[in-house]
Coordinates of C-alpha atoms in Angstrom, one line a residue:
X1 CA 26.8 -17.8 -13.5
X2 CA 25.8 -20.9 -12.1
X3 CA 22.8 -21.2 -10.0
X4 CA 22.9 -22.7 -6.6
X5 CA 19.2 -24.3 -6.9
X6 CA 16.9 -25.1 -10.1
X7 CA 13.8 -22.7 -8.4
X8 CA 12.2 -20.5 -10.7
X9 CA 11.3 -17.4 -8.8
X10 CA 8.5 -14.7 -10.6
X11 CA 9.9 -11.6 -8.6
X12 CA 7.3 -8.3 -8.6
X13 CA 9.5 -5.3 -7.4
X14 CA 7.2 -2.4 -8.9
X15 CA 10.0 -0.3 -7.8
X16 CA 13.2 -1.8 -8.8
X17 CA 16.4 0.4 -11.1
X18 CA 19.7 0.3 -10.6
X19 CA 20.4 4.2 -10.7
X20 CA 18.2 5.3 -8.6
X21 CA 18.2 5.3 -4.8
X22 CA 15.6 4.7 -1.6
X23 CA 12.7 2.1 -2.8
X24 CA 14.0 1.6 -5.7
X25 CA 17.5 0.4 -5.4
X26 CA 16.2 -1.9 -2.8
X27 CA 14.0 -3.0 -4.7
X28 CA 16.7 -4.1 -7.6
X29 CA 19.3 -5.0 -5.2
X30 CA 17.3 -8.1 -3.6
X31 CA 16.3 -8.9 -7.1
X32 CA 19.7 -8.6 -8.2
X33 CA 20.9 -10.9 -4.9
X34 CA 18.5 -13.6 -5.5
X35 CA 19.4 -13.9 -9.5
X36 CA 22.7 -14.8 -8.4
X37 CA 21.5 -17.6 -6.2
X38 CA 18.4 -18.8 -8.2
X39 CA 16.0 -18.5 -12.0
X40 CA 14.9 -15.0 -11.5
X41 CA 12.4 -12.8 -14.0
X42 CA 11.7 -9.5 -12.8
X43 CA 8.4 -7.8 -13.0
X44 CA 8.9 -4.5 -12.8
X45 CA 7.1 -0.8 -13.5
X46 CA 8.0 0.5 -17.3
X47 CA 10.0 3.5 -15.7
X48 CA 12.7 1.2 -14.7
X49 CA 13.0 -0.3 -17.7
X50 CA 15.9 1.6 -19.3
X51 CA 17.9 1.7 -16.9
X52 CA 17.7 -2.1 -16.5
X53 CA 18.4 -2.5 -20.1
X54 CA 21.7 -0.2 -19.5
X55 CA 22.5 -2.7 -16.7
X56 CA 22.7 -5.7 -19.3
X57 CA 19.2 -7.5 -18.7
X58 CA 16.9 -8.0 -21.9
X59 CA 13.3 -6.9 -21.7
X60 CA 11.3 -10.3 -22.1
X61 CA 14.3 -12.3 -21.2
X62 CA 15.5 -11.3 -17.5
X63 CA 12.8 -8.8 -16.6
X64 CA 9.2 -7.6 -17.9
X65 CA 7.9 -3.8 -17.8
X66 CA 4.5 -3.2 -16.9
X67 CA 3.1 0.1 -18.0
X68 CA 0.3 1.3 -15.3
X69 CA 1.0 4.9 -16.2
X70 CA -2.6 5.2 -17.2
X71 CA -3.8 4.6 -13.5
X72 CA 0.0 6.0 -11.8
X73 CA 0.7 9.1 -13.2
X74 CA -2.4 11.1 -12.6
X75 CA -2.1 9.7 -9.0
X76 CA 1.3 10.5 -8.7
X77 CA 0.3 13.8 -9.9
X78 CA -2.3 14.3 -7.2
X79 CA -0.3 12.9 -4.6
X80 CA 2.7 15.5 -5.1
X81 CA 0.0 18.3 -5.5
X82 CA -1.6 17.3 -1.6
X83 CA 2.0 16.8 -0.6
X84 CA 3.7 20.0 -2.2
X85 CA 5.8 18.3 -3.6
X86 CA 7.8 15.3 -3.6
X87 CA 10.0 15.2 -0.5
X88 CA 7.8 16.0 1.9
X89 CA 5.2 14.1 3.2
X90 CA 6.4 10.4 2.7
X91 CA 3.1 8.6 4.5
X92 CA 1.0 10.4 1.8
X93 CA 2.9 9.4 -0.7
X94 CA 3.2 5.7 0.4
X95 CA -0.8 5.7 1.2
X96 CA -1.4 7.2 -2.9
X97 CA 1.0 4.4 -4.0
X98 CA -1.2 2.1 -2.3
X99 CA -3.9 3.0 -4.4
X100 CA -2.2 2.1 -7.8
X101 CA -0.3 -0.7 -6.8
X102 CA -3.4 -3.2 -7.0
X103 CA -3.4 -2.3 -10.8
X104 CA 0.1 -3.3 -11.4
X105 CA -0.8 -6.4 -10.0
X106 CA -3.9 -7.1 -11.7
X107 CA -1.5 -6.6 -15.1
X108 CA 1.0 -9.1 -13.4
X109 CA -1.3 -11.9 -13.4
X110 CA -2.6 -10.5 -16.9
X111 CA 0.3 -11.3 -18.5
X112 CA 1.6 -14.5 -16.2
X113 CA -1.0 -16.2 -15.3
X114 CA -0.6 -19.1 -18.1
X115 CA 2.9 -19.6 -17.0
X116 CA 1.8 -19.9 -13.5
X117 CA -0.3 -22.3 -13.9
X118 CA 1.5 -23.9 -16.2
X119 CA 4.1 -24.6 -13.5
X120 CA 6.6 -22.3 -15.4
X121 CA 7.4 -20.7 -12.1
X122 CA 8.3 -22.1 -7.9
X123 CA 7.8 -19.3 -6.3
X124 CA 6.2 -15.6 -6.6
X125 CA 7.9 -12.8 -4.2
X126 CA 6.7 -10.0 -3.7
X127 CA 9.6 -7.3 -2.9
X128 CA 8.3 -3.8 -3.1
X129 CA 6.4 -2.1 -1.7
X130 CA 8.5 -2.0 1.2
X131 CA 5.5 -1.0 3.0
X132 CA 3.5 -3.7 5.3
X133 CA 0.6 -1.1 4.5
X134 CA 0.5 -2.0 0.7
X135 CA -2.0 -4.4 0.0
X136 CA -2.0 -7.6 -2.2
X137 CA -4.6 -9.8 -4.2
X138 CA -2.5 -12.3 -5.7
X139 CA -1.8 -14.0 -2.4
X140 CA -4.9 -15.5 -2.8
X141 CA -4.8 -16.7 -6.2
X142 CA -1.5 -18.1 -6.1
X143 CA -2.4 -20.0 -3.2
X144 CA -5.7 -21.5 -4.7
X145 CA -3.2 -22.9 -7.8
X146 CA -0.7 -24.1 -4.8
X147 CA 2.1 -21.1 -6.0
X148 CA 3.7 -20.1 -2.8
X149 CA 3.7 -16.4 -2.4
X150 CA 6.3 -14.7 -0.4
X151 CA 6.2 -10.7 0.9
X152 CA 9.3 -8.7 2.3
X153 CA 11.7 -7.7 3.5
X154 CA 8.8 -5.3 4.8
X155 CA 9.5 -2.1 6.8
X156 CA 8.3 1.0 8.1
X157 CA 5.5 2.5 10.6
X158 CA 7.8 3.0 13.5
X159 CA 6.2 5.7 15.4
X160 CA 7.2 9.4 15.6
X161 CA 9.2 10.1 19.4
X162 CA 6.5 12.6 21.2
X163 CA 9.5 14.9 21.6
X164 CA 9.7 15.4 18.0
X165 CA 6.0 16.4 17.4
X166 CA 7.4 20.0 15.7
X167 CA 9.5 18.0 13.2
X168 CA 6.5 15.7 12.5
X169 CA 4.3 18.7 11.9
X170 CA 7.2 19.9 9.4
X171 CA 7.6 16.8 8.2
X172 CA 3.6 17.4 6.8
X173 CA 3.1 13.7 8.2
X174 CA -0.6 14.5 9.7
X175 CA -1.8 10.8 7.5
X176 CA 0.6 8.9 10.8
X177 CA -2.3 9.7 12.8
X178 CA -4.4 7.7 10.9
X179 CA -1.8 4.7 9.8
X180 CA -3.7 1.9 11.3
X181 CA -7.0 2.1 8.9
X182 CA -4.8 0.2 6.5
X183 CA -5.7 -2.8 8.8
X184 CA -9.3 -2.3 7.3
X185 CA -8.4 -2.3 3.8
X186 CA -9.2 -5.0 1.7
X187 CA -6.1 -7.1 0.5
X188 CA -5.1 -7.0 4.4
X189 CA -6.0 -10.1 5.5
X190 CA -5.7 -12.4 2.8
X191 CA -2.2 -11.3 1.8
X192 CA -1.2 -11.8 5.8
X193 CA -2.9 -15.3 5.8
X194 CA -2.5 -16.3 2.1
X195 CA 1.4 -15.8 2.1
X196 CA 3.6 -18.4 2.4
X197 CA 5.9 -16.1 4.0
X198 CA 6.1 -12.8 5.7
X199 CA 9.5 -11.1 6.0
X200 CA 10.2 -8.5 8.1
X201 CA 13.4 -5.4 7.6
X202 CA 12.9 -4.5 11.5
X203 CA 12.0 -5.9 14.6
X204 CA 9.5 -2.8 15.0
X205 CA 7.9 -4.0 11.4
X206 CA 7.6 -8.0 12.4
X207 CA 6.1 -6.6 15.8
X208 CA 3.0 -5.5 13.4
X209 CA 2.7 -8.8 12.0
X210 CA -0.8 -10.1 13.6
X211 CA -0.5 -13.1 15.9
X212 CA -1.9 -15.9 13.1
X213 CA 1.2 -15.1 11.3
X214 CA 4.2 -15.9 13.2
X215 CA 4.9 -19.3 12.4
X216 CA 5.5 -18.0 8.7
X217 CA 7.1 -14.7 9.9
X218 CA 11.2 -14.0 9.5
X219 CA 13.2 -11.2 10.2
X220 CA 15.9 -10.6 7.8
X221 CA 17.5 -6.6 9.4
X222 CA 18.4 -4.3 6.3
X223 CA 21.8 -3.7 7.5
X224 CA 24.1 -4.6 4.5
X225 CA 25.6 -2.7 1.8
X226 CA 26.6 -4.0 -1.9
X227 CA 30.6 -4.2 -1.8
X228 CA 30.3 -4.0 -5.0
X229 CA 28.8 0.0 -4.8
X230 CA 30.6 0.9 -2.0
X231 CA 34.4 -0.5 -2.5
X232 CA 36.8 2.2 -1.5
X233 CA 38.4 1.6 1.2
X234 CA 39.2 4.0 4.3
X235 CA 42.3 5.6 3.9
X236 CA 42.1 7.6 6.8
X237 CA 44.7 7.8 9.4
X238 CA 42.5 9.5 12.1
X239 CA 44.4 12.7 12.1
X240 CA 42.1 15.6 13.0
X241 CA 40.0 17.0 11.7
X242 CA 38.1 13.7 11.2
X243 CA 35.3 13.7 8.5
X244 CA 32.1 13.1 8.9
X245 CA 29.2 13.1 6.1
X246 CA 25.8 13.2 5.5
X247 CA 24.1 11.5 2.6
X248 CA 20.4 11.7 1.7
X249 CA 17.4 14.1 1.8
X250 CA 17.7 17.0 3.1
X251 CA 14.5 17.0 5.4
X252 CA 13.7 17.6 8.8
X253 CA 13.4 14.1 10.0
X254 CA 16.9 12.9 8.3
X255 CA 18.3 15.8 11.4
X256 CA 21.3 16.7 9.3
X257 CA 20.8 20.1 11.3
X258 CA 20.8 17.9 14.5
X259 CA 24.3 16.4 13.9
X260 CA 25.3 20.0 13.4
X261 CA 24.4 21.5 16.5
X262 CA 25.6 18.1 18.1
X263 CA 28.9 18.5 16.5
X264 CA 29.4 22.4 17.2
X265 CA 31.7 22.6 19.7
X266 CA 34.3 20.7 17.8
X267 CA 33.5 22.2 14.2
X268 CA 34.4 25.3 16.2
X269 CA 37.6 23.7 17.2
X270 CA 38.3 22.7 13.8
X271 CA 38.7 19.0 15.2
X272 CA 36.0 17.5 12.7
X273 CA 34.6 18.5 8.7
X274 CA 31.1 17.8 7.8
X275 CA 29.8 17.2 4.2
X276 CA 26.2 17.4 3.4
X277 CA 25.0 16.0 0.3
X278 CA 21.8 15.7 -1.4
X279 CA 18.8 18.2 -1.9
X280 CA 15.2 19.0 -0.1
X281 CA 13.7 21.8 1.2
X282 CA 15.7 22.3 4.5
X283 CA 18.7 23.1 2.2
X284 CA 18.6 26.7 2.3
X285 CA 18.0 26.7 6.3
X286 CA 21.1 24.7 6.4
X287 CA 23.3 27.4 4.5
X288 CA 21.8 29.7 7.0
X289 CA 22.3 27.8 10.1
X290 CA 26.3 27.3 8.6
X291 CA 26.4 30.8 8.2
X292 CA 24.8 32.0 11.3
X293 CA 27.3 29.4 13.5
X294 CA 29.9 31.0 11.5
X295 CA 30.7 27.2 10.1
X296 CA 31.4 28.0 6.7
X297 CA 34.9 26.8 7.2
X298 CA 33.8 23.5 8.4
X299 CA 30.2 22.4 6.6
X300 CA 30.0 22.4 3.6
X301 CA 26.4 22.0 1.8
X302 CA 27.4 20.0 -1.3
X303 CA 23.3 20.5 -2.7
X304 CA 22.6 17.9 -5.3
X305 CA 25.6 15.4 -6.2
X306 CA 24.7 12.7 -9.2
X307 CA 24.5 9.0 -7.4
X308 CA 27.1 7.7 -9.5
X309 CA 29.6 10.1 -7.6

């Protein structure tokens, strides 16, 4: 495919596949988005690096795989131990990834630092972590050999509604209470002022952009889909019962029990179907709930469903 500009973009999405969702599907569709546009060659974490190679790209070629399992796994490990287990918990989790990311970074420039200064690159950006708390050191490097470095889209760190302070507690999201020590961190600073460009997902993330940044700040909202994923179209004629669905983690914060007790009155009526899929601990209390609303007729938990589907 044609390119619409010569720039040769070094993109570093730690979290980047193509069958995978959350993180790391954003992480490869931006990547995927700006290879269609401009020179891309991915950096990404060796995890993803199958999958890629499923998707067509050579390892060497399109993309590289960094392997920081030495430092990540027994993190990861840890993390999911503190959390009990991996759905829960999400700030932990982000706050642990914080810790390894600097090492994937430190490999980064290991293994491209002669082609950056060599000029064999325009532009380095930085796409995941999607977290404005995640740290980075090469900001400064790239800008002492003139590389423009570019963070984002960024998001996250909208605060928990005091109303909801029992699903917070469920949630096990006791770290939010400390969130802001990140501003103490080192790699703060000099990633904010050595960027070329900060780009915010949400208006709540580019409102914790400090002030000496704004002139290099953009909000770009994470509102699209690929209409190349989702391509069927609605064949629906509006005829009740509509259908409604739910699709992602079953946890307390996603509130699929909250669209249930919102929708009650007309599940009852048989004037709407709802389909829940995806796993998590609040599955089982959502049989329940179905069962004790006598709903089974019109939810229906679907559990675990494979993303291709």
């Amino acid at each position: 495919m044609a390119k619409n500009s010569d720039l040769k973009v070094l993109v570093l999405a730690e979290a980047a596949n193509p069958e995978w969702t959350s993180v790391p599907l954003v992480g490869w569709s931006h990547t995927l988005a700006l290879s269609r546009k401009v020179h891309v060659h991915l950096v990404t974490q060796v995890r993803n690096r199958a999958a890629i190679e499923r998707f067509g790209w050579k390892h060497g070629r399109e993309f590289t795989a960094l392997n920081t399992e030495k430092v990540a796994a027994p993190i990861h490990k840890l993390a999911n131990l503190i959390r009990g287990g991996s759905k829960l918990a999400w700030t932990v989790s982000t706050a642990f990834q914080s810790l390894i990311y600097p090492y994937f970074e430190y490999l980064c420039w290991k293994t491209f630092e002669k082609d950056l200064r060599a000029g064999k690159f325009d532009i380095v950006h930085r796409i995941t972590p999607v977290s404005p708390t995640a740290p980075s050191y090469l900001a400064k490097r790239l800008k002492k050999i003139k590389i423009p470095f570019v963070v984002g889209p960024m998001n996250g760190g909208v605060e928990w509604p005091v109303q909801f302070r029992e699903v917070k507690g469920k949630e096990k999201e006791w770290l939010t209470n400390f969130r802001d020590f990140y501003k103490v961190l080192p790699g703060y600073r000099s990633m904010r002022a050595a960027s070329a460009a900060l780009i915010a997902g949400s208006k709540a993330t580019l409102a914790q952009l400090p002030a000496y940044t704004r002139e290099k700040s953009l909000l770009i909202p994470e509102n699209a889909i690929d209409p190349d994923r989702f391509s069927i179209q609605n064949q629906s004629t509006y005829a009740l019962p509509l259908k409604a669905a739910f699709v992602g983690r079953l946890v307390p914060y996603k509130g699929a029990d909250m669209a249930i007790e919102a929708m009650e009155p007309l599940l009852l009526a048989k004037k709407i179907e709802y389909d829940i899929y995806g796993a998590g601990p609040e599955e089982n209390r959502l049989r329940q709930m179905v069962a004790a609303k006598g709903l089974t007729g019109s939810v229906r938990v679907h559990g675990q469903v494979p993303h291709t589907e």
